[in-house]
Amino acid sequence: MTRSSVAMAVAIELALRGIALAADPRFPDWPCNQVKVPEISVAAVWAGPSIDDVGNAWEDDATIKDLVARLAARRTPLDDAQKAISDVITGTESERQKKAKLIFAGLFKTLNHERSEVMQGIERYFRKQKEFSGQIRSTILQLRELQDRRDPDQGRVDELTNRVEWDTRIFEERRKTMNFVCEVPVLIEQRLFALARAIQQSLE
């Protein structure tokens, strides 16, 4: 093997060991540094009136439902989202409280679901990455065995060496992508918290 392929193979081992050490044993397929919390609790982001009596009523109000979809979308700037909240939550105290509860209930359900889907996607991605690393290890073992022979097939050696180098490069690119994707659940949590705060402020 070339020095570069050996270095990349070592990098794979170190990356996987690091992930394994950081992983919560309860969630062996969770590769992110952040502790996995399967669902956000209402109490963690909401200090407003209880939404226990709201259920899915927000879906029956077309205006609220459309607003929730717009607020939940990360392409909507937070400043615009906060303004939209203050524009809608108007009227008497009772009316404002009802709208606030409906909007938050919709956002909580929507963003919690989106976050769960992202986390499941991360775990699927990591499982594929582990399978891919196993394939690379297998190729490395084949290559070493071939090189240890008295008269190795140089064409086959070159083929396997190229495969290891190519696959380890792909592995590393995917690892970098996974580090980026691991931030998405955090961004969703932060958005939900910021929107919940804006809703609560509209009631003050």
PDB file of C-alpha atoms in Angstrom, residues 3 20 26-27 37 48 74 77 79 97 105 127 152 163:
ATOM      1  CA  ARG A   3       1.755   5.889   2.317  1.00  0.00           C
ATOM      2  CA  ALA A  20     -17.608   4.804  19.285  1.00  0.00           C
ATOM      3  CA  ARG A  26     -28.291   3.396  24.499  1.00  0.00           C
ATOM      4  CA  PHE A  27     -28.077   4.714  20.934  1.00  0.00           C
ATOM      5  CA  VAL A  37     -32.614  13.361  23.148  1.00  0.00           C
ATOM      6  CA  GLY A  48     -46.636  30.011  28.378  1.00  0.00           C
ATOM      7  CA  ARG A  74     -35.868  27.647   8.201  1.00  0.00           C
ATOM      8  CA  PRO A  77     -35.811  34.645   8.654  1.00  0.00           C
ATOM      9  CA  ASP A  79     -37.091  38.509  12.293  1.00  0.00           C
ATOM     10  CA  GLN A  97     -53.949  33.436  24.455  1.00  0.00           C
ATOM     11  CA  ALA A 105     -48.869  23.665  19.581  1.00  0.00           C
ATOM     12  CA  ARG A 127     -25.130   2.729   9.618  1.00  0.00           C
ATOM     13  CA  PRO A 152       2.030 -10.919  -6.067  1.00  0.00           C
ATOM     14  CA  ARG A 163      -9.890   1.184  -4.601  1.00  0.00           C
TER      15      ARG A 163
END
